[in-house]
Coordinates of C-alpha atoms and ligand atoms in Angstrom, one line a residue:
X1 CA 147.4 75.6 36.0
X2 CA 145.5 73.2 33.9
X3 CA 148.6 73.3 31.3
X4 CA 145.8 73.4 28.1
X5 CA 148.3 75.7 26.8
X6 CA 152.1 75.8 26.4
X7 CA 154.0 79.3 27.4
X8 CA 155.0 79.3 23.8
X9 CA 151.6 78.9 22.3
X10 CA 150.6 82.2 24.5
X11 CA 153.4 83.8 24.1
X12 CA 153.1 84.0 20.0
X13 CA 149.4 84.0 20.9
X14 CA 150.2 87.0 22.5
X15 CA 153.0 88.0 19.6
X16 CA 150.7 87.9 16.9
X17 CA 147.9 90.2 19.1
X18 CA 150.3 92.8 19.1
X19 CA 150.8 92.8 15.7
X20 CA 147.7 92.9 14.5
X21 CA 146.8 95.9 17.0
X22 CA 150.0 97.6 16.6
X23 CA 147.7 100.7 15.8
X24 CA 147.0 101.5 19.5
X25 CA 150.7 101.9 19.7
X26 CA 151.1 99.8 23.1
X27 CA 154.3 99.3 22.9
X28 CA 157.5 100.9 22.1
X29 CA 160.0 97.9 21.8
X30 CA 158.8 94.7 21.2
X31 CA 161.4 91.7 22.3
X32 CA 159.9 89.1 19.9
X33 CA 162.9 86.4 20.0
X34 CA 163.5 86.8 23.7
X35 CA 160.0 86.2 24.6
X36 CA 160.2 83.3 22.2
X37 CA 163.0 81.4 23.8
X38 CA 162.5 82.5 27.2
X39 CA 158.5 80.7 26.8
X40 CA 160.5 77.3 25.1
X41 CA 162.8 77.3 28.3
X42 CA 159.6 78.1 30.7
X43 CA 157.8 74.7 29.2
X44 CA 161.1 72.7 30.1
X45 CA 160.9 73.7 33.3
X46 CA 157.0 73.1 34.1
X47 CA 157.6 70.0 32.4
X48 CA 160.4 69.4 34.7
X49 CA 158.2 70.7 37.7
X50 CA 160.6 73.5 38.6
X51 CA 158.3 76.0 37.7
X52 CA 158.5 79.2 39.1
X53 CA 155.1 81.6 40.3
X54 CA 155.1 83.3 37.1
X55 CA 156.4 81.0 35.0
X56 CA 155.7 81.0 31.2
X57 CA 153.6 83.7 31.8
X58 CA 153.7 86.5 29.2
X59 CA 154.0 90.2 30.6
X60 CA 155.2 93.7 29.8
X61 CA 157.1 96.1 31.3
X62 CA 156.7 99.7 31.3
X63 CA 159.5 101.1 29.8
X64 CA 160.6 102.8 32.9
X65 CA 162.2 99.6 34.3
X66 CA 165.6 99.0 33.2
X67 CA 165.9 96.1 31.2
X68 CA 169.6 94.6 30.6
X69 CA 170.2 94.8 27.0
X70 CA 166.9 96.0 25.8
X71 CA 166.4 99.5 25.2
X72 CA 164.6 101.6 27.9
X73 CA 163.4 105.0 26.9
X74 CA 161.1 106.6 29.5
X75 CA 158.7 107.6 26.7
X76 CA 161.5 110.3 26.2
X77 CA 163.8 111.4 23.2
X78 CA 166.5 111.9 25.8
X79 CA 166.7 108.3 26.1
X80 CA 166.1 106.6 22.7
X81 CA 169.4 105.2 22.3
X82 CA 169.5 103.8 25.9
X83 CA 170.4 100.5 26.3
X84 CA 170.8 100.0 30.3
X85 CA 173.5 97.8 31.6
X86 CA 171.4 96.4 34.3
X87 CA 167.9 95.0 35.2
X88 CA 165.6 97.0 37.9
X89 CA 164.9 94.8 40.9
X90 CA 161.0 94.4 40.2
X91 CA 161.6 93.1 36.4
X92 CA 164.3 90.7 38.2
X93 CA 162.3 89.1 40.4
X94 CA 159.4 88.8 37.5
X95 CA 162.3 86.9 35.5
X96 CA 163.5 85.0 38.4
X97 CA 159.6 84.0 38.9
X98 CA 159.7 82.9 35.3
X99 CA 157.7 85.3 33.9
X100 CA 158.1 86.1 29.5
X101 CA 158.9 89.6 28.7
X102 CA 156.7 90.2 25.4
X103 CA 158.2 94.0 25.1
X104 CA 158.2 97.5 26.8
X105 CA 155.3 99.3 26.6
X106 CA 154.5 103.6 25.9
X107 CA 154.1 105.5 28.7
X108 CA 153.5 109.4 29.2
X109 CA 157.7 111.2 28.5
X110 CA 159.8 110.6 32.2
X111 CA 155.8 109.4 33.7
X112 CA 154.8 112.6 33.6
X113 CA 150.8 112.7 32.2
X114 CA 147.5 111.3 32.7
X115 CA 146.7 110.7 29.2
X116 CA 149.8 109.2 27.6
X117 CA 149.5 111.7 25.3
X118 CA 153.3 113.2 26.3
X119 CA 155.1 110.1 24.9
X120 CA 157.8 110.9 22.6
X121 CA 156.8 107.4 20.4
X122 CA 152.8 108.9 19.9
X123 CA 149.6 108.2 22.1
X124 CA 148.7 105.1 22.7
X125 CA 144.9 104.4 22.2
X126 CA 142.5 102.8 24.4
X127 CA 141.2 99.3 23.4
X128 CA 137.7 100.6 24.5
X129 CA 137.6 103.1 21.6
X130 CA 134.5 102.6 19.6
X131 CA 133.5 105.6 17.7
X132 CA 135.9 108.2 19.2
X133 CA 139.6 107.1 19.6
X134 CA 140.1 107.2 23.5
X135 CA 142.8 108.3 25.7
X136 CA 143.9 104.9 28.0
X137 CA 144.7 106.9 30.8
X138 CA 148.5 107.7 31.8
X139 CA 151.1 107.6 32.3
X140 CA 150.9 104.0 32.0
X141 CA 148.5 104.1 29.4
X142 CA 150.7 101.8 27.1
X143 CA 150.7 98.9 30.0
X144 CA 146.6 98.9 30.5
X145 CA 145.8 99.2 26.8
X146 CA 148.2 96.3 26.6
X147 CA 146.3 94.2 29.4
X148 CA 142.8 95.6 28.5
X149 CA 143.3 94.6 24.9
X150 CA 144.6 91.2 25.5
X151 CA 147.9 92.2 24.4
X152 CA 149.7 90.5 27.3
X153 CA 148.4 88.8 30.5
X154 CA 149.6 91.7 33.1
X155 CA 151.9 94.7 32.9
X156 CA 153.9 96.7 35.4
X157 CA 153.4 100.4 35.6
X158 CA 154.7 103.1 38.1
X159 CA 152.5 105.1 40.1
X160 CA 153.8 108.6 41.4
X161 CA 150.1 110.1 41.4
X162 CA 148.2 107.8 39.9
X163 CA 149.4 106.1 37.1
X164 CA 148.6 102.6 37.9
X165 CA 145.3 103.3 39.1
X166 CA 144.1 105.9 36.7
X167 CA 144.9 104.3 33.4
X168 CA 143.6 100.9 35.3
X169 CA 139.9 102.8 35.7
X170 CA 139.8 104.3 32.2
X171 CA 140.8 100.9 30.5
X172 CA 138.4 98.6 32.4
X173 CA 141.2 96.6 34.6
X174 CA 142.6 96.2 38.1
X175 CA 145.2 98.5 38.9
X176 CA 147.2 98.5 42.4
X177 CA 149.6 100.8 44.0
X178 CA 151.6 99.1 46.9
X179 CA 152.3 100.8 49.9
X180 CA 155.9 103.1 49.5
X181 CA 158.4 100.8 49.8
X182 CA 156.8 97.8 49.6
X183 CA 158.8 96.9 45.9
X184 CA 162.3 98.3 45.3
X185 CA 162.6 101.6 42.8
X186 CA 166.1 100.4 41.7
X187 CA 166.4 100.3 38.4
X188 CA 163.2 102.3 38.2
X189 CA 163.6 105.6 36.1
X190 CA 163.0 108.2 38.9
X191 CA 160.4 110.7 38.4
X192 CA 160.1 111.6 42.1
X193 CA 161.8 109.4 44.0
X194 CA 159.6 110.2 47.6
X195 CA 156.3 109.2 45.5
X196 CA 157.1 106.6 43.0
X197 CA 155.9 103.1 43.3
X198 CA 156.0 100.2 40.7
X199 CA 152.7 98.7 40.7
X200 CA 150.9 95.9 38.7
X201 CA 148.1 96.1 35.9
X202 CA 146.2 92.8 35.5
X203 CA 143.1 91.0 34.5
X204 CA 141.3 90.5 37.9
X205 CA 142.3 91.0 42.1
X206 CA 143.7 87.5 41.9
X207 CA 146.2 88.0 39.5
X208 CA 147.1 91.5 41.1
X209 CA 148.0 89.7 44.3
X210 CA 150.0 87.0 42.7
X211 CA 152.1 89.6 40.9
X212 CA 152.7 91.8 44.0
X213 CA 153.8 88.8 45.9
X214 CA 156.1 88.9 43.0
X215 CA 158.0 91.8 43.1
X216 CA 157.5 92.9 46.7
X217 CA 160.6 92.6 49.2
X218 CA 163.0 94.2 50.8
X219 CA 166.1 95.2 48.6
X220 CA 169.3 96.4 49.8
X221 CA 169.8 98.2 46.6
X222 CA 167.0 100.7 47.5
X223 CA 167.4 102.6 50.7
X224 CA 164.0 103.8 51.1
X225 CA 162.7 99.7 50.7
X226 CA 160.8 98.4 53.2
X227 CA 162.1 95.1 55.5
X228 CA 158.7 93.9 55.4
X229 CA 158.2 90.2 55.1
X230 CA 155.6 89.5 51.8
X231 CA 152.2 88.0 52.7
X232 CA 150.8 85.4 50.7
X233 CA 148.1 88.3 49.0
X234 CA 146.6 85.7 47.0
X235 CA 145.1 83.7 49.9
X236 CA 143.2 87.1 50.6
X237 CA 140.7 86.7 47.2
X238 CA 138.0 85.3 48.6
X239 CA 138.1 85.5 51.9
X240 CA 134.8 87.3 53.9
X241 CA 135.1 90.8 54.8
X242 CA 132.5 90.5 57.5
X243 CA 132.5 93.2 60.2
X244 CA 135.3 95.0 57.9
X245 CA 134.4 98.7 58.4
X246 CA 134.6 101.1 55.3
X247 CA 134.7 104.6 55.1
X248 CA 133.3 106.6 52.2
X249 CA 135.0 110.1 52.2
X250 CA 132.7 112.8 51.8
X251 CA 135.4 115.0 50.0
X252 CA 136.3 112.8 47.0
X253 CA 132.8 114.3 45.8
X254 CA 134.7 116.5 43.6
X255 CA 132.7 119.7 42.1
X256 CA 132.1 118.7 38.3
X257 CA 132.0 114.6 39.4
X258 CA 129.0 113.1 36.7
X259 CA 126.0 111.3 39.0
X260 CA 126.8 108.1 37.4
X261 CA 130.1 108.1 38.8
X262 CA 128.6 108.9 41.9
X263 CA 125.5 106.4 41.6
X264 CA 128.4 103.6 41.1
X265 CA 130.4 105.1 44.2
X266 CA 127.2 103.7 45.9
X267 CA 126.3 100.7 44.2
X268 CA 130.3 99.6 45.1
X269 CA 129.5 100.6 48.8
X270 CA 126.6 98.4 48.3
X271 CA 128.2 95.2 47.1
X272 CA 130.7 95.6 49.7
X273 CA 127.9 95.8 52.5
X274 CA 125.8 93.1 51.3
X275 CA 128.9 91.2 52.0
X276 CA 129.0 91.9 55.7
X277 CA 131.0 94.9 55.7
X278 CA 129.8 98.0 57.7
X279 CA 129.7 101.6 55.6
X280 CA 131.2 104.5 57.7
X281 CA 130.9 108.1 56.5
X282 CA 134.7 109.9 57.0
X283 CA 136.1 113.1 56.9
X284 CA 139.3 113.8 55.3
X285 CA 139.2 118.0 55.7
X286 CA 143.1 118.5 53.9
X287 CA 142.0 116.3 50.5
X288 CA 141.5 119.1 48.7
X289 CA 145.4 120.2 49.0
X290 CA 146.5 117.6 48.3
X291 CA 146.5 118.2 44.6
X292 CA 148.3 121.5 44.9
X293 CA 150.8 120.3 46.9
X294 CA 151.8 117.5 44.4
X295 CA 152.5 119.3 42.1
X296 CA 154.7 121.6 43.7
X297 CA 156.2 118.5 45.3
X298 CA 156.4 115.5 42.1
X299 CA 158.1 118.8 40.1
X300 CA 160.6 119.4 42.5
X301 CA 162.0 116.5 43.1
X302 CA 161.4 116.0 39.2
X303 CA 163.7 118.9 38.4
X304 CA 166.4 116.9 40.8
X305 CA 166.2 114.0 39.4
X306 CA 166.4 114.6 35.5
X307 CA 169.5 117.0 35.9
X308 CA 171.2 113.8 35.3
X309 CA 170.2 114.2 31.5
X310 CA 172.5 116.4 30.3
X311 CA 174.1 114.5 27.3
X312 CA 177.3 113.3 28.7
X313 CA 176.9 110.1 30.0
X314 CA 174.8 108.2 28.3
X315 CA 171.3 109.2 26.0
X316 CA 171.0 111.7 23.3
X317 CA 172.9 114.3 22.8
X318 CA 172.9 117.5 20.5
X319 CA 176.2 119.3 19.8
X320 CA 176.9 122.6 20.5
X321 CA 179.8 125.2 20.5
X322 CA 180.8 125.2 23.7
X323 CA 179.7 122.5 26.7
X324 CA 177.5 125.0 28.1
X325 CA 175.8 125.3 25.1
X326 CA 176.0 121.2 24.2
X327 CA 173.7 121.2 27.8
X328 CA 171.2 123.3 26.8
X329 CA 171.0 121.7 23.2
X330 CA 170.5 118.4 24.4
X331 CA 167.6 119.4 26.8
X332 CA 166.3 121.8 24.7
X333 CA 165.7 119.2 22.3
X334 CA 165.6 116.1 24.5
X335 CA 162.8 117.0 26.6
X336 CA 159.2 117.0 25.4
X337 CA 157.1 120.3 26.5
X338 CA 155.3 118.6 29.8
X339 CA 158.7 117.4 31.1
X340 CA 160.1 121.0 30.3
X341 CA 157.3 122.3 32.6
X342 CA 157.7 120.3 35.2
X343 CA 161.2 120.8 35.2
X344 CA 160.6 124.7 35.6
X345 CA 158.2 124.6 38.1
X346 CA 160.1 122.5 40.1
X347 CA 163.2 125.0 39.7
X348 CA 160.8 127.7 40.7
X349 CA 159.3 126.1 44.0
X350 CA 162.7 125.4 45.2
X351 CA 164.3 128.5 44.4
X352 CA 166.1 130.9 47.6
X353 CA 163.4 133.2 47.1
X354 CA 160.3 130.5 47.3
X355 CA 161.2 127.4 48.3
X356 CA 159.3 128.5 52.1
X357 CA 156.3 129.8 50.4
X358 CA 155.9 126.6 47.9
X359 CA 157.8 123.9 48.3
X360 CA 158.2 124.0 52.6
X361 CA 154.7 124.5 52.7
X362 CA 153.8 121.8 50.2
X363 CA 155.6 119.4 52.8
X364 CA 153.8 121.0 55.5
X365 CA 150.3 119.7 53.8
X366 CA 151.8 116.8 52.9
X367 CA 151.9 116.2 56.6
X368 CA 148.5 116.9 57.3
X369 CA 147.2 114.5 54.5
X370 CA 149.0 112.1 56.4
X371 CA 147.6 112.8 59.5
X372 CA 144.0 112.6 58.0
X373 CA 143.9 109.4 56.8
X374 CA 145.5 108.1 60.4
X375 CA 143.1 109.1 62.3
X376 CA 140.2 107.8 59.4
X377 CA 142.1 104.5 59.6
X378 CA 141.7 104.2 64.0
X379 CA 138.3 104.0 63.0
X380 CA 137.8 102.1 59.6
X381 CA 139.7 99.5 57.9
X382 CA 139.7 100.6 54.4
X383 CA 138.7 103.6 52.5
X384 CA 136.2 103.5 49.2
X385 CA 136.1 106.5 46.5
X386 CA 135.5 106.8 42.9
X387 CA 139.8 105.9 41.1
X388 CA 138.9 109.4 38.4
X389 CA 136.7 111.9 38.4
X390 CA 135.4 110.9 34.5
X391 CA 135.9 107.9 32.2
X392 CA 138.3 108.2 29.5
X393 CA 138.0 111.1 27.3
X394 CA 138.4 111.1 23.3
X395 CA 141.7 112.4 21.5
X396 CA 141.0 115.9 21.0
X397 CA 138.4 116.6 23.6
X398 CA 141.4 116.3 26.3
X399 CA 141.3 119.3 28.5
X400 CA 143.7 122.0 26.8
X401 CA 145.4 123.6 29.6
X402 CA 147.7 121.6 32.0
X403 CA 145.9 122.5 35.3
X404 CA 143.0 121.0 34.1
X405 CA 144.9 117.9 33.2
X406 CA 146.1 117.8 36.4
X407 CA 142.6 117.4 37.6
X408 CA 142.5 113.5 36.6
X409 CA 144.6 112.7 39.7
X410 CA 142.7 113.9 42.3
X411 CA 141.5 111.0 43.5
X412 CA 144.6 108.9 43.8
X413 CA 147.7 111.4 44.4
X414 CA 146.6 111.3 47.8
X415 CA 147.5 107.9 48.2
X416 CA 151.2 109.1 46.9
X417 CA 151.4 111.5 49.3
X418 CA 150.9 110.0 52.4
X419 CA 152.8 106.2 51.1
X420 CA 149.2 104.8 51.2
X421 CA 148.5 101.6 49.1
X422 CA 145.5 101.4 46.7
X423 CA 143.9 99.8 43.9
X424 CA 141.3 100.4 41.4
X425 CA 138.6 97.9 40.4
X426 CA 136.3 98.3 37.4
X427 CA 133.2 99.0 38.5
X428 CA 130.8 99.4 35.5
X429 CA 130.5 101.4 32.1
X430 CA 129.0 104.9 32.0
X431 CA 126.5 106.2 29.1
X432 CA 128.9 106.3 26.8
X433 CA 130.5 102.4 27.0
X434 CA 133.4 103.6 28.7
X435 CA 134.5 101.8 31.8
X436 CA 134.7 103.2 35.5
X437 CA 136.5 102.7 38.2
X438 CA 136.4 102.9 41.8
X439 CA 139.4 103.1 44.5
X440 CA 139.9 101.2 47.7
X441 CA 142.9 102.7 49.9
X442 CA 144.2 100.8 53.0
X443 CA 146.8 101.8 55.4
X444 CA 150.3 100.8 55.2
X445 CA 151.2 97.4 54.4
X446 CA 147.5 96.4 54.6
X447 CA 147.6 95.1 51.2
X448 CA 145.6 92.2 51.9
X449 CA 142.7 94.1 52.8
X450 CA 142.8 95.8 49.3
X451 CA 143.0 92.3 47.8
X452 CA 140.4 91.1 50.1
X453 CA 137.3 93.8 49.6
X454 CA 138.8 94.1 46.0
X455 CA 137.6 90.7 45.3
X456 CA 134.7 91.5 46.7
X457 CA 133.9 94.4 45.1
X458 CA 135.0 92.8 41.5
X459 CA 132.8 89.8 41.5
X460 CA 129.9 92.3 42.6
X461 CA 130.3 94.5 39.9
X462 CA 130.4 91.5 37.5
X463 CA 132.1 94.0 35.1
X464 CA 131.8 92.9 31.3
X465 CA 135.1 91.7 29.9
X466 CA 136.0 93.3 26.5
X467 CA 135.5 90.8 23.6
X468 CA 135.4 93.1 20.6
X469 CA 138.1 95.3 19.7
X470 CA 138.4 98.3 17.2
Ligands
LIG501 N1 149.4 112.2 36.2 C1 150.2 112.5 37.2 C2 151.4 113.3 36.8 O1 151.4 113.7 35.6 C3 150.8 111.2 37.9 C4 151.8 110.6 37.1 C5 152.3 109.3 37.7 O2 151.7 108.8 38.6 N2 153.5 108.9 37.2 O3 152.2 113.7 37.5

């Protein structure tokens, strides 16, 4: 740090950006006097040289991670009034680390979109817009408009299918998803709980690896956490990837992919072999379930998790005449239509009557996902495909139907499904100025390597940092 700046000169730096671009509705609760103090305590303590790895640093955090005292929504009505008691364990350690909280950002209702177009508090728009108002990608589409547009250094998001890496691609910044159970969910609104994984959004590689360090590490509080010991990510930017062997999958070619998505697939495999590394053609034959099977699996364990919101405890409520009828009031009108889908769906697939045919049979796949990219990674050491199969689309030109919607995760829910890390790095800009990205996946607890070609593939694509903004 070359201390040019004090925390609280970024931080209302940072403050007064978000102001003045409150139009692509980034945020949903802004935490102006907190950030403010917590910066002025952050400078005492780098001028007392106890800073922490993070500290004075101004982030956000997507308002899926309980925050104690500050209202946490979900991007949901059912949760507007919710102000939760206790902190998740990943915005913990990113206070304990010293870290400013500028604000919670939008996100897609309960995590549940590609487009963060399902948010109860509007779409958030993508700092690459031009001419045509763009979608940022979802559902953390508030968290990388918010680091794309220099609204905040770095951002937390969740990924259950993709919703680190996605938005990351379609807003021209570095996305990762960390290996399942690599960072604790507690305090982490579930959306399904066998999937989800908090993840950051930042600038470049580097600062993704300093951030994981961050808010990876065991956690007693989350069952399904890993007792992994943390590796210094960082020291992995910049180091060779010589004799590295990466595998291009011939099945991420999805029907319908543009040739300059394709023609940038090659240029990043490339850059990473005119660094040393080998390219090695793989087969991943069950890719093409994978899709399917998520969402018969993310629903189910979706409907499971959000019958907690039933107007009781704690969120809204609407009355009714009996408490039968107070329930279905208060989901009725809690619940945006996406969530309401999902919710049925899931019902559906793990119904007597079909839970073999759907939901059995979706874990069945899951399996052999699984059991494809094993025996890809006993003979390469990373994977490399395109993060979406287009760049960002304009408001309005979204597909219509849902199924087609569903189409902008193909790429990264397999990733979710078999606990796989992965990141996307821009790679370039198509025809139309909006930015592209490409994904590398490793295999468990290999996040280095992701960090290490990452780099790699970042300083080769020399992507162009955005400097104007609508
Ligand atoms: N877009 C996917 C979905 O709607 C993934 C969302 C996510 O990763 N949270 O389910």
């Amino acid at each position: 740090m070359d201390k040019e700046f004090s925390s609280a000169e970024i931080t209302k730096c940072f403050l007064d950006r978000m102001a003045k671009y409150v139009h692509w509705n980034a945020f949903i609760t802004v935490c102006e006097e907190s950030a403010l103090r917590s910066a002025q305590l952050s400078d005492q303590k780098i001028a007392a040289g106890t800073a922490g790895a993070l500290e004075g640093v101004p982030i956000a955090l997507k308002d899926l991670f309980l925050s104690k005292g500050i209202r946490t929504t979900a991007g949901s009505k059912m949760l507007h009034n919710f102000i939760p008691p206790y902190e998740s364990t990943v915005s913990q350690k990113l206070l304990d680390a010293g870290a400013v909280v500028l604000g919670k950002t939008n996100m897609d209702e309960f995590a549940m979109g590609s487009a963060n177009i399902t948010s109860h508090y509007g779409p958030v728009v993508n700092p690459w817009s031009r001419d045509k108002k763009l979608v940022p990608g979802g559902s953390s589409g508030g968290s990388a408009a918010a680091v794309a547009g220099h609204l905040c250094a770095a951002a937390t998001g969740s990924d259950t299918g993709g919703s680190v890496r996605q938005p990351a691609a379609f807003s021209g910044i570095v996305g990762l998803k960390p290996t399942y159970g690599r960072c604790s969910r507690y305090g982490m609104v579930a959306f399904a709980s066998s999937l989800d994984q908090a993840g950051p959004l930042t600038k470049t590689v580097r600062d993704a690896a300093i951030f994981l360090k961050v808010i990876s590490g065991h956690d007693e509080k989350d069952s399904t956490s890993a007792a992994r010991t943390t590796p210094d990510f960082e020291s992995f930017a910049g180091k060779s990837i010589r004799g590295m062997k990466i595998g291009v999958p011939g099945e991420y070619k999805i029907a319908g992919m543009s040739e300059e998505i394709i023609d940038y697939w090659r240029k990043g495999a490339e850059i990473l072999k005119d660094a040393g590394a080998e390219i090695v053609e793989v087969s991943l034959p069950h890719s093409k379930y994978a899709l399917p099977a998520y969402y018969i699996i993310a629903p189910a364990e979706a409907s499971a998790n959000l019958a907690r919101y039933d107007g009781v405890r704690y969120g809204f409520r609407a009355e009714g005449k009996t408490l039968k009828e107070m329930y279905e009031n208060t989901r009725a009108e809690g619940f945006g239509d996406e969530v309401k889908r999902r919710i049925l769906i899931g019902a559906y697939v793990l119904s007597a009557g079909y839970y073999d045919a759907y939901y059995l049979r979706a874990l069945k796949v899951r399996k052999l996902i699984l059991q494809d990219f094993l025996s890809a990674f006993e003979k390469v050491d990373l994977l490399l495909t395109p993060s979406t199969p287009t760049s960002a689309f304009a408001f309005g030109e979204e597909p219509k139907d849902p199924v087609t919607m569903y189409l902008n995760d193909v790429c990264t829910v397999t990733a979710n499904m078999a606990g796989l890390p992965g990141i996307s790095v821009p790679i370039g800009l198509d025809k139309l100025n909006r930015p592209l990205g490409l994904q590398l996946m490793a295999p468990h607890f290999q996040e280095e390597r992701l960090i290490q070609a990452g780099d790699v593939l970042e300083k080769g694509a020399n992507f162009p940092a955005l400097t104007e903004v609508a």
